[in-house]
PDB file of N, CA and C in Angstrom:
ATOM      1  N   UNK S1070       0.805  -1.181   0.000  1.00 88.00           N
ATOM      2  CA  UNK S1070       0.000   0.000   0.000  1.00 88.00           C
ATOM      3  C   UNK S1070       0.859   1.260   0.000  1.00 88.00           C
ATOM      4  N   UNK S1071      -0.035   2.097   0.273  1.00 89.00           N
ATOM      5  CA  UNK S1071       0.949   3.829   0.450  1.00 89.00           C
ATOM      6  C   UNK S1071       1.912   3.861   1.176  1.00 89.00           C
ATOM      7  N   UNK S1072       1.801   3.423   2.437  1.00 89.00           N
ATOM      8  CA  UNK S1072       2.871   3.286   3.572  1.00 89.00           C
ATOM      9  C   UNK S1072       4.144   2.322   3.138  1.00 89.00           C
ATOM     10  N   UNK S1073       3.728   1.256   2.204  1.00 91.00           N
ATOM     11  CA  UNK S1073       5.007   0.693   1.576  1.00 91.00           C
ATOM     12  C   UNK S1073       5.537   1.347   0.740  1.00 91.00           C
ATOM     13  N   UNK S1074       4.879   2.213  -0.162  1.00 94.00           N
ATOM     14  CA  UNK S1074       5.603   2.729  -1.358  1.00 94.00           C
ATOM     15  C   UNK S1074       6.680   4.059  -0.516  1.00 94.00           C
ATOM     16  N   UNK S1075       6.203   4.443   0.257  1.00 95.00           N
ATOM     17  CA  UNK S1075       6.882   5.652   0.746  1.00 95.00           C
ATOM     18  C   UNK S1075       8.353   4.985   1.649  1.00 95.00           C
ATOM     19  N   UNK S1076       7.600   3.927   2.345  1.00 95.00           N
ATOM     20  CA  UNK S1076       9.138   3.003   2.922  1.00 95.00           C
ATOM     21  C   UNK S1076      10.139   2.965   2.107  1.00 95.00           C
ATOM     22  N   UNK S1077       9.753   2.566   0.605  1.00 96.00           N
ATOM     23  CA  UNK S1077      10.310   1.996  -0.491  1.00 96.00           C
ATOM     24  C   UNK S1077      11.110   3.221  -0.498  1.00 96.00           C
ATOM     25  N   UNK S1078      10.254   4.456  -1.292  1.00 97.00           N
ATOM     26  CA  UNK S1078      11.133   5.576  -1.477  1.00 97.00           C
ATOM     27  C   UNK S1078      12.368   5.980  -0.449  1.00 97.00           C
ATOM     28  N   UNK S1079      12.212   6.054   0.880  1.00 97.00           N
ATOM     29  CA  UNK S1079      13.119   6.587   1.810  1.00 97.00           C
ATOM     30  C   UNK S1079      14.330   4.923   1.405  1.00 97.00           C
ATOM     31  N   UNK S1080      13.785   4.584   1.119  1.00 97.00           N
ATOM     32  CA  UNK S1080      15.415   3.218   1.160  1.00 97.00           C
ATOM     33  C   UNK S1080      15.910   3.382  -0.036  1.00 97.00           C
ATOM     34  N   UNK S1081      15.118   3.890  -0.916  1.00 98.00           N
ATOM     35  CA  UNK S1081      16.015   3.917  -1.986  1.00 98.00           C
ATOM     36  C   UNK S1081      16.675   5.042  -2.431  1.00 98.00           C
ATOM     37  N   UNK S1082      16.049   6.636  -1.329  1.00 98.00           N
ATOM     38  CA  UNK S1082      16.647   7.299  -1.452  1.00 98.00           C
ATOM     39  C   UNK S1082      18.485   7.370  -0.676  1.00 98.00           C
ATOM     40  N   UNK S1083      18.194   6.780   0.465  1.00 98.00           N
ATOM     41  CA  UNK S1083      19.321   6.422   1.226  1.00 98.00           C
ATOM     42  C   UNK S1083      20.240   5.718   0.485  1.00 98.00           C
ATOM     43  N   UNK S1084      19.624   4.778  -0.419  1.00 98.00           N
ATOM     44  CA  UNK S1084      20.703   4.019  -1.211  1.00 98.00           C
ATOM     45  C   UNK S1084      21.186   4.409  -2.568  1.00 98.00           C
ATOM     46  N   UNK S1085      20.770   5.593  -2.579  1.00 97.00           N
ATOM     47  CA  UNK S1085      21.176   6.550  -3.769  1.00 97.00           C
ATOM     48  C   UNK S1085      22.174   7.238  -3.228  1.00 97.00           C
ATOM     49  N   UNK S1086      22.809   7.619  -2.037  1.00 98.00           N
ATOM     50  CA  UNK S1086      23.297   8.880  -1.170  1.00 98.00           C
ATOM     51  C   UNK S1086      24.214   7.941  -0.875  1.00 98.00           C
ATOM     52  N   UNK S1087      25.897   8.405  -1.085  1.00 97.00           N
ATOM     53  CA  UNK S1087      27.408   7.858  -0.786  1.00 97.00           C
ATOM     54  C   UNK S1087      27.361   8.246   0.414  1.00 97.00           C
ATOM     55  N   UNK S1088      26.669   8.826   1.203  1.00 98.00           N
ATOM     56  CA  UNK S1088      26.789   9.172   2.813  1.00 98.00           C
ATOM     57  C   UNK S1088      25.890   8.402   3.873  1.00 98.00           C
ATOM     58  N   UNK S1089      24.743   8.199   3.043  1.00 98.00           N
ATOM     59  CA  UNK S1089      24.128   7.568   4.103  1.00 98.00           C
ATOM     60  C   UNK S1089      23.576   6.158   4.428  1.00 98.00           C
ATOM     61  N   UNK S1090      23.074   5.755   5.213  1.00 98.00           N
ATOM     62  CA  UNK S1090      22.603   4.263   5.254  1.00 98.00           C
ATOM     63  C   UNK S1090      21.269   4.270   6.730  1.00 98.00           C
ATOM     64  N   UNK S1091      20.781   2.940   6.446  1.00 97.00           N
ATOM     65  CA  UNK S1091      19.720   2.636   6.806  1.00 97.00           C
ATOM     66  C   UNK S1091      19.527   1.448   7.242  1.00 97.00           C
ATOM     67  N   UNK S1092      19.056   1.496   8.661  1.00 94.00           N
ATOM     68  CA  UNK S1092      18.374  -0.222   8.519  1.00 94.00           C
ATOM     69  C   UNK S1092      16.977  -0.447   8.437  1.00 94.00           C
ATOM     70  N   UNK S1093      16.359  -1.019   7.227  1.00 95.00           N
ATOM     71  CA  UNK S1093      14.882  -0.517   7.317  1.00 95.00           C
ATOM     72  C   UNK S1093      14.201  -0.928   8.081  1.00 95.00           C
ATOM     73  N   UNK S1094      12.866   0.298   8.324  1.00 92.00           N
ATOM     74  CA  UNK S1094      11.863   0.031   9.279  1.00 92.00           C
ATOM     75  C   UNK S1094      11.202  -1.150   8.893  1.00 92.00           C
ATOM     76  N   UNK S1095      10.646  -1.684  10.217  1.00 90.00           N
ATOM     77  CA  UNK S1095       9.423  -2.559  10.016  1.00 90.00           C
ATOM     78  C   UNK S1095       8.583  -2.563  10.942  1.00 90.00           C
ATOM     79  N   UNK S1096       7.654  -2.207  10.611  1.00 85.00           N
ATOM     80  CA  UNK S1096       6.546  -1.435  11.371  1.00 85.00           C
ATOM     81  C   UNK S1096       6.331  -0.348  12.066  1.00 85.00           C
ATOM     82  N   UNK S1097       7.371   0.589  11.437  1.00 89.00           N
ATOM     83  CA  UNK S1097       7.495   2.248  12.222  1.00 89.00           C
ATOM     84  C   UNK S1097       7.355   2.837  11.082  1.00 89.00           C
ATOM     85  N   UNK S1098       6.508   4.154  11.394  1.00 93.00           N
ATOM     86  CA  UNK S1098       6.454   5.384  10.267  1.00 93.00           C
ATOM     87  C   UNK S1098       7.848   6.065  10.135  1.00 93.00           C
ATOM     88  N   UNK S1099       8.759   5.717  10.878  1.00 95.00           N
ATOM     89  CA  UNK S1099      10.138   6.435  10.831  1.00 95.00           C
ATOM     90  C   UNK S1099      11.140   5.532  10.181  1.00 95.00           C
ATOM     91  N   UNK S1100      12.293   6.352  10.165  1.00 96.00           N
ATOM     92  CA  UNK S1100      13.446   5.501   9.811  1.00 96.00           C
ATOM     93  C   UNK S1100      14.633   6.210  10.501  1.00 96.00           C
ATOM     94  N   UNK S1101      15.460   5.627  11.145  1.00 96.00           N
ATOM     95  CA  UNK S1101      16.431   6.069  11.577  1.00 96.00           C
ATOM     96  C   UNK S1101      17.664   6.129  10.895  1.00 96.00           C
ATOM     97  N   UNK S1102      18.132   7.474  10.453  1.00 98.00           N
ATOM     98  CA  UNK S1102      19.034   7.176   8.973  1.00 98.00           C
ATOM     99  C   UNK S1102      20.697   7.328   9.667  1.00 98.00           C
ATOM    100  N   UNK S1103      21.750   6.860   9.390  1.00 98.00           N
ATOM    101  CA  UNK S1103      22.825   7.565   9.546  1.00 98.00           C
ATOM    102  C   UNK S1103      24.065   7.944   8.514  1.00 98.00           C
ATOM    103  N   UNK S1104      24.436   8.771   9.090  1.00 98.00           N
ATOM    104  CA  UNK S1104      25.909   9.468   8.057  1.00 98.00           C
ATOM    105  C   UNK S1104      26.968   8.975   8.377  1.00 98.00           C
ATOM    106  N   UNK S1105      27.970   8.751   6.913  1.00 97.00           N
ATOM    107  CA  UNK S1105      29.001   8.518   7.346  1.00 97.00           C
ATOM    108  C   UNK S1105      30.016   9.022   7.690  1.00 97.00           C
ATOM    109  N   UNK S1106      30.589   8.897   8.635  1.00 96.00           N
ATOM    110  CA  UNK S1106      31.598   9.846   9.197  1.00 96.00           C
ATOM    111  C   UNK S1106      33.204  10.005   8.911  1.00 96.00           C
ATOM    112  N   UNK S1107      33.182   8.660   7.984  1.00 96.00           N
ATOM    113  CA  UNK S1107      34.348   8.645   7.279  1.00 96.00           C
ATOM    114  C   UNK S1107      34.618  10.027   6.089  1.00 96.00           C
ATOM    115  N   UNK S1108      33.105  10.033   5.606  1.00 97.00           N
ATOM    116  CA  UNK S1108      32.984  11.102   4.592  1.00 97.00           C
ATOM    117  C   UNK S1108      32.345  12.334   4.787  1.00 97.00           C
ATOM    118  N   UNK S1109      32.265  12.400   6.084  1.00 96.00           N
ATOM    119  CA  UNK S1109      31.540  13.781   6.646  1.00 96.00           C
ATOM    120  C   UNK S1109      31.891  13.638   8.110  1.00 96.00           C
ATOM    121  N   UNK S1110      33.742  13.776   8.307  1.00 95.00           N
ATOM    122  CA  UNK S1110      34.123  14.058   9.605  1.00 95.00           C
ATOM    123  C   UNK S1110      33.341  14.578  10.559  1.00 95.00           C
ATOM    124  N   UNK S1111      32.762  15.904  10.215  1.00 94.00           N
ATOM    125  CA  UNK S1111      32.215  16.962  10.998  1.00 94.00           C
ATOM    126  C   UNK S1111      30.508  17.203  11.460  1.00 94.00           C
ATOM    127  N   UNK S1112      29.854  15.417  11.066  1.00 97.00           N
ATOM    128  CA  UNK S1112      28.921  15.347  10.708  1.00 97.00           C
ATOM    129  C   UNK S1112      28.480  15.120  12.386  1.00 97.00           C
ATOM    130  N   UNK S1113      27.814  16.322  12.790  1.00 97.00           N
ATOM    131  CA  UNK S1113      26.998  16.285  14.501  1.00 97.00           C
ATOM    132  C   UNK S1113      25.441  16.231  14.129  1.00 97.00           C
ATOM    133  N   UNK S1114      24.674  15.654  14.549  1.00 98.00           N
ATOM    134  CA  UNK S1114      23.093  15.412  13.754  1.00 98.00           C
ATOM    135  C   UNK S1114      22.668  16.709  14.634  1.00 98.00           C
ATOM    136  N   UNK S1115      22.396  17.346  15.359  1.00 97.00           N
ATOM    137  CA  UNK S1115      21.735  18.471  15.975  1.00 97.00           C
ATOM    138  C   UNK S1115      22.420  19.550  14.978  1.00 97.00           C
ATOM    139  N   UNK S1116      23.647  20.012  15.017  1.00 98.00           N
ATOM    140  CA  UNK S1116      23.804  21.008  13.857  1.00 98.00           C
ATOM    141  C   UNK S1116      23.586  20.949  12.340  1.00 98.00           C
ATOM    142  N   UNK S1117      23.737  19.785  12.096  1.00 98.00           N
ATOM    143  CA  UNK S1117      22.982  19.253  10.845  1.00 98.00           C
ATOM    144  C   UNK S1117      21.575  19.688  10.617  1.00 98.00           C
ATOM    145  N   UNK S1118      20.364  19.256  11.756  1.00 98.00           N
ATOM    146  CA  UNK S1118      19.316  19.024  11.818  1.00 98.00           C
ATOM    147  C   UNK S1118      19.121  20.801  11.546  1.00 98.00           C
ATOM    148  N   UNK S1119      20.062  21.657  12.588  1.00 98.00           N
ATOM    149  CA  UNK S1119      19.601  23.150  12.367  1.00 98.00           C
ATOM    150  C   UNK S1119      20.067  23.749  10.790  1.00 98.00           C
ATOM    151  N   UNK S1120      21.024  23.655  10.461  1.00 98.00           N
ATOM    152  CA  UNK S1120      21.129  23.533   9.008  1.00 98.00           C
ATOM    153  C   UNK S1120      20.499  23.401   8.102  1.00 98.00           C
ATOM    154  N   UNK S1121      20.204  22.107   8.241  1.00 98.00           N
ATOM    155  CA  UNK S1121      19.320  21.915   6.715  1.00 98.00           C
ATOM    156  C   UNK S1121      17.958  22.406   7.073  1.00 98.00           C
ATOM    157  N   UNK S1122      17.699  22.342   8.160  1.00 98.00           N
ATOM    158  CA  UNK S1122      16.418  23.660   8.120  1.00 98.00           C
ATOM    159  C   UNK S1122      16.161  24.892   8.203  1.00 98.00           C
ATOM    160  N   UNK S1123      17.431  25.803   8.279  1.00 98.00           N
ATOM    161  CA  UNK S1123      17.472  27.023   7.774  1.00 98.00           C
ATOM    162  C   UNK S1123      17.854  27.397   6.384  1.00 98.00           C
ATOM    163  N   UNK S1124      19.064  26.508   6.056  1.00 98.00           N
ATOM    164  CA  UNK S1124      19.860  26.155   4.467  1.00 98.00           C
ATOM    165  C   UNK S1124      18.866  25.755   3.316  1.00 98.00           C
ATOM    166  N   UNK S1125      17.815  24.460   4.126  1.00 98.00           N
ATOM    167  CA  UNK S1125      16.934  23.593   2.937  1.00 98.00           C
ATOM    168  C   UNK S1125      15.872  23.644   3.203  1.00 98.00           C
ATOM    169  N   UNK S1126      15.129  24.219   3.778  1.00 98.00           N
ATOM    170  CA  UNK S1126      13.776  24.326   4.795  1.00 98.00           C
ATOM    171  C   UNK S1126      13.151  22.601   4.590  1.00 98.00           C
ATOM    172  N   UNK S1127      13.926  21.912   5.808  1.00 98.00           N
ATOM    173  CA  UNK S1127      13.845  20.343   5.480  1.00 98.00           C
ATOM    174  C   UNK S1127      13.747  20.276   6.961  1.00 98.00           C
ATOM    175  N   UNK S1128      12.800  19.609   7.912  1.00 97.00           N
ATOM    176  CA  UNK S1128      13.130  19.301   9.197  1.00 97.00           C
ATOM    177  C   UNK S1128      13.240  17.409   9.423  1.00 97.00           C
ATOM    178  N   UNK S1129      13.937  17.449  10.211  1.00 98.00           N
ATOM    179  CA  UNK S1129      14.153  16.333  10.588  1.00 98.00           C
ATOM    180  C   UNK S1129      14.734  16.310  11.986  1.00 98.00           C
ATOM    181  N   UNK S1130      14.823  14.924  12.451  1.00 97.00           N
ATOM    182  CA  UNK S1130      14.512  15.076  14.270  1.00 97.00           C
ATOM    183  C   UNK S1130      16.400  14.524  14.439  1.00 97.00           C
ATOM    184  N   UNK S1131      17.152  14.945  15.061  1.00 98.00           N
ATOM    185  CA  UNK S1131      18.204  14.684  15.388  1.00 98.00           C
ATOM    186  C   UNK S1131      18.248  13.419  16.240  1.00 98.00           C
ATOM    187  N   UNK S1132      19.265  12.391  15.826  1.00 96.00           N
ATOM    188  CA  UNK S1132      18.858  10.879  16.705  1.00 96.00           C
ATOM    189  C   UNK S1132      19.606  11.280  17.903  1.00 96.00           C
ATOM    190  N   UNK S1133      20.311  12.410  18.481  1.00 96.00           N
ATOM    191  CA  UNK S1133      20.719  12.357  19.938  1.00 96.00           C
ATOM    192  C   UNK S1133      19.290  12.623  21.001  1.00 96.00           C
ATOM    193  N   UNK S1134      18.108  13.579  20.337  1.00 95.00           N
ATOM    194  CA  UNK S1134      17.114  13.742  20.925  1.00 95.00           C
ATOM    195  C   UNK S1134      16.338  12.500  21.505  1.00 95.00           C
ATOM    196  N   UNK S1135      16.429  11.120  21.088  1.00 94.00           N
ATOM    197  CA  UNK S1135      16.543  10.049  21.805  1.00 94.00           C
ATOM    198  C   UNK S1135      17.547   9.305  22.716  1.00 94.00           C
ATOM    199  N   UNK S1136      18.301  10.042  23.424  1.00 93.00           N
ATOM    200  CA  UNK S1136      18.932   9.670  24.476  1.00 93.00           C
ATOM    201  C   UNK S1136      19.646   8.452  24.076  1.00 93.00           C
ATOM    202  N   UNK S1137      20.395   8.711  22.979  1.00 93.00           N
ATOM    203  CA  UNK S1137      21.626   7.923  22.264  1.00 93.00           C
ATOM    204  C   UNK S1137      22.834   8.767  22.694  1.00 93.00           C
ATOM    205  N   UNK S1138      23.702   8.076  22.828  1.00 92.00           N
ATOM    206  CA  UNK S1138      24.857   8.109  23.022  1.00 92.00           C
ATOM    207  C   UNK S1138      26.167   8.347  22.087  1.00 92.00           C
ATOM    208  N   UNK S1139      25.188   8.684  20.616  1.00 95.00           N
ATOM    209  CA  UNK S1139      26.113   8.814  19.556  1.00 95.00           C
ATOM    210  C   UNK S1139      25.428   9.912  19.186  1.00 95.00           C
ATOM    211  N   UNK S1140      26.192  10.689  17.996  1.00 97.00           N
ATOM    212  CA  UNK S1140      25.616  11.851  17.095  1.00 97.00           C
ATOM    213  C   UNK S1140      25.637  11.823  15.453  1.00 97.00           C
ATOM    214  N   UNK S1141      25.490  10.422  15.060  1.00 98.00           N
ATOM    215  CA  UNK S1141      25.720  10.331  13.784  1.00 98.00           C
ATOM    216  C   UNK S1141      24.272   9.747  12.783  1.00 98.00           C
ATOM    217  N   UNK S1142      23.484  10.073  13.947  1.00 97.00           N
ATOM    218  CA  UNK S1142      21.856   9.753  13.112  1.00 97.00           C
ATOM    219  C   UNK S1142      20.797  10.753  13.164  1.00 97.00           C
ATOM    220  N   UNK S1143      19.725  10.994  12.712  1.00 98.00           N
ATOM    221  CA  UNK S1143      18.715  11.262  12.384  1.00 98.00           C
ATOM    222  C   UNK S1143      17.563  10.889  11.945  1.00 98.00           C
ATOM    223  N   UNK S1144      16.282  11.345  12.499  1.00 97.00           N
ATOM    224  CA  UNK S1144      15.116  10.744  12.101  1.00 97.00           C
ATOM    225  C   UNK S1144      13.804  11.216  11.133  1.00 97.00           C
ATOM    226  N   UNK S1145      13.725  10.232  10.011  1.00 97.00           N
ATOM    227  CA  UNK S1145      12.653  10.952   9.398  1.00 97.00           C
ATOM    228  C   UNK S1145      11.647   9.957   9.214  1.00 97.00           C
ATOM    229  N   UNK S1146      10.060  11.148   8.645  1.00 96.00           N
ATOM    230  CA  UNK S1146       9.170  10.333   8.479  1.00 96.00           C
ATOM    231  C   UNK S1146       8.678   9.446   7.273  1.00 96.00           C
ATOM    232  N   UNK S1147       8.472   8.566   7.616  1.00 95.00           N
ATOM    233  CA  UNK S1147       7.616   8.269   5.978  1.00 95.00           C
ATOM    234  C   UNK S1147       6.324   8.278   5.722  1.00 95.00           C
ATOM    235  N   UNK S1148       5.908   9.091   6.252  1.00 95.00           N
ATOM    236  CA  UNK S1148       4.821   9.771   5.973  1.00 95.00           C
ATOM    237  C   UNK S1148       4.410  10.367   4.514  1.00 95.00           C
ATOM    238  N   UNK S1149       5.336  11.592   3.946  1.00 95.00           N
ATOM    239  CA  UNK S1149       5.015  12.251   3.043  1.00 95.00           C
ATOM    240  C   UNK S1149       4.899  11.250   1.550  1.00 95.00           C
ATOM    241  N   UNK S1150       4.710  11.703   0.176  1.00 95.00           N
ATOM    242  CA  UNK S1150       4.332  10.765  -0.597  1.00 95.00           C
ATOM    243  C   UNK S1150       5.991  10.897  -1.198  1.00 95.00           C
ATOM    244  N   UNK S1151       6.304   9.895  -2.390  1.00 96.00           N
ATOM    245  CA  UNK S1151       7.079   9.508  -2.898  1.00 96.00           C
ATOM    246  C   UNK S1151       7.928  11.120  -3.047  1.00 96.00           C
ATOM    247  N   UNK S1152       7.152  11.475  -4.452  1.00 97.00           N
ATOM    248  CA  UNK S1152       7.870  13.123  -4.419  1.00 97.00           C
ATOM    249  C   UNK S1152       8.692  13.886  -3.655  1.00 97.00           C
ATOM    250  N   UNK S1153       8.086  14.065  -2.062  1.00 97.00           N
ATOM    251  CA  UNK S1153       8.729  14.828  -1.397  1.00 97.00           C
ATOM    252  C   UNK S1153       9.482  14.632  -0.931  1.00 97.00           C
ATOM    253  N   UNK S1154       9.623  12.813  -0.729  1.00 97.00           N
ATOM    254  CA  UNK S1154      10.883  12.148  -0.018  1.00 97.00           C
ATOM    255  C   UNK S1154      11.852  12.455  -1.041  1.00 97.00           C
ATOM    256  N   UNK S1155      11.306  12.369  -2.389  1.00 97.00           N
ATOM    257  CA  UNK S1155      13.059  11.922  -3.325  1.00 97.00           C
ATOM    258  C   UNK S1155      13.456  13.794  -3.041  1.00 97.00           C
ATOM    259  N   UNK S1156      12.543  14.665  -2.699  1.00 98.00           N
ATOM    260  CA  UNK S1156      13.169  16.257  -3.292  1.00 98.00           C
ATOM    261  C   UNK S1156      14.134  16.539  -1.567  1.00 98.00           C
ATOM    262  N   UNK S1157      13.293  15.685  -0.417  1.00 98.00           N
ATOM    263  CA  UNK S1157      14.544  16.027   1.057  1.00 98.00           C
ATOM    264  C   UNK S1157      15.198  15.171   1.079  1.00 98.00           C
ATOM    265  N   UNK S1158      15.712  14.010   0.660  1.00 98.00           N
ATOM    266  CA  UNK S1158      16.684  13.429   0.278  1.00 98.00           C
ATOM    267  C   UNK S1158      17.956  13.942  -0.827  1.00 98.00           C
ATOM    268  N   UNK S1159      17.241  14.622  -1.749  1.00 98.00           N
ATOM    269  CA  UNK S1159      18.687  15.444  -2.269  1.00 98.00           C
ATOM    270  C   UNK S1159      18.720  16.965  -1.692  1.00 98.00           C
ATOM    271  N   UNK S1160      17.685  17.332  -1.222  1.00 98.00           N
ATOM    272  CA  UNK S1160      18.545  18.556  -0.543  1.00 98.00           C
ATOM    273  C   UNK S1160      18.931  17.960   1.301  1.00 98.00           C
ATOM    274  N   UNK S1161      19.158  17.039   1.544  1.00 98.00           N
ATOM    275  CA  UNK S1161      20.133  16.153   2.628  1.00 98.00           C
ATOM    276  C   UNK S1161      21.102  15.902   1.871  1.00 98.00           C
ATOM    277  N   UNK S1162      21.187  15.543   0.680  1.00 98.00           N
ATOM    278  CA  UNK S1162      22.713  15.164  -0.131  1.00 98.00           C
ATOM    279  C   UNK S1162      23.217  16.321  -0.235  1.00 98.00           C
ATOM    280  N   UNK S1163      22.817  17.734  -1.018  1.00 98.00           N
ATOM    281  CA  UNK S1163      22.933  18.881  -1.317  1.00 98.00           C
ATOM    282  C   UNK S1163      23.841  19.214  -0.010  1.00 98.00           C
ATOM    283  N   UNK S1164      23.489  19.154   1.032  1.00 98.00           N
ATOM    284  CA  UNK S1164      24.035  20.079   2.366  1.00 98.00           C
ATOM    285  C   UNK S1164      25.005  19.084   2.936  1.00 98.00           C
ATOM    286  N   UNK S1165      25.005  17.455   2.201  1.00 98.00           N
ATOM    287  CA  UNK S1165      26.121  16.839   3.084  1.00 98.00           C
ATOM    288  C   UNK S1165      27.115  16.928   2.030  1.00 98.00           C
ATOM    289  N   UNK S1166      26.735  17.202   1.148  1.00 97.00           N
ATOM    290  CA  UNK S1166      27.958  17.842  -0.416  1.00 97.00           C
ATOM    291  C   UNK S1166      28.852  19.050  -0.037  1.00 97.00           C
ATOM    292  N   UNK S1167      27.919  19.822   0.529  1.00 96.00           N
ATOM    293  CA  UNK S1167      28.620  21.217   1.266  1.00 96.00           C
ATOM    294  C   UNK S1167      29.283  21.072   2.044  1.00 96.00           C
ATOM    295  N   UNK S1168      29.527  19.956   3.286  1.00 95.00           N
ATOM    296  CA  UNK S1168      30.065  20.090   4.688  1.00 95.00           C
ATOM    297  C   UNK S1168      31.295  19.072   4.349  1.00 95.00           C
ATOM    298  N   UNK S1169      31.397  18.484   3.011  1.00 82.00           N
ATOM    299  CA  UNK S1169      32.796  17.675   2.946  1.00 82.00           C
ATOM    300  C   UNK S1169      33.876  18.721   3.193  1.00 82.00           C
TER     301      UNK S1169
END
């Protein structure tokens, strides 16, 4: 259904992107994405998260805001339809293009 096709989109946008990766959801409207840090040393998900939403007007939830212990993830929804995922997925590539 809808909720699969949009899963679909967010994995395949991730697997379009040399930075990022995914382990896919199953049975969550979210996905917890992360960057790689080999290729984006400087990659902190809270300054990221403020970034690309002043830079890309793109929000997304920083994965330290869940009381992780790391700073190299972020959370988005799959909610929106195919379209909008593939257009914040390249402006997330767009701004992790900038911070190499």
């Amino acid at each position: 259904g809808r909720l699969g096709r949009q899963r679909q989109a967010v994995l395949d946008a991730v697997g379009r992107s040399k930075y990022l990766s995914v382990t896919p959801p199953s049975g969550s409207m979210y996905a917890f994405v992360r960057a790689d840090r080999e290729l984006v040393p400087d990659f902190e998900d809270s300054a990221f998260a403020m970034a690309l939403l002043e830079q890309k007007h793109v929000l997304i939830v920083p994965g330290s805001s869940f009381n992780v212990d790391y700073t190299d993830h972020f959370r988005v929804t799959l909610l929106p339809d195919e379209e909008t995922i593939h257009t914040v997925f390249q402006r997330i590539d767009a701004l992790l293009d900038e911070m190499k």
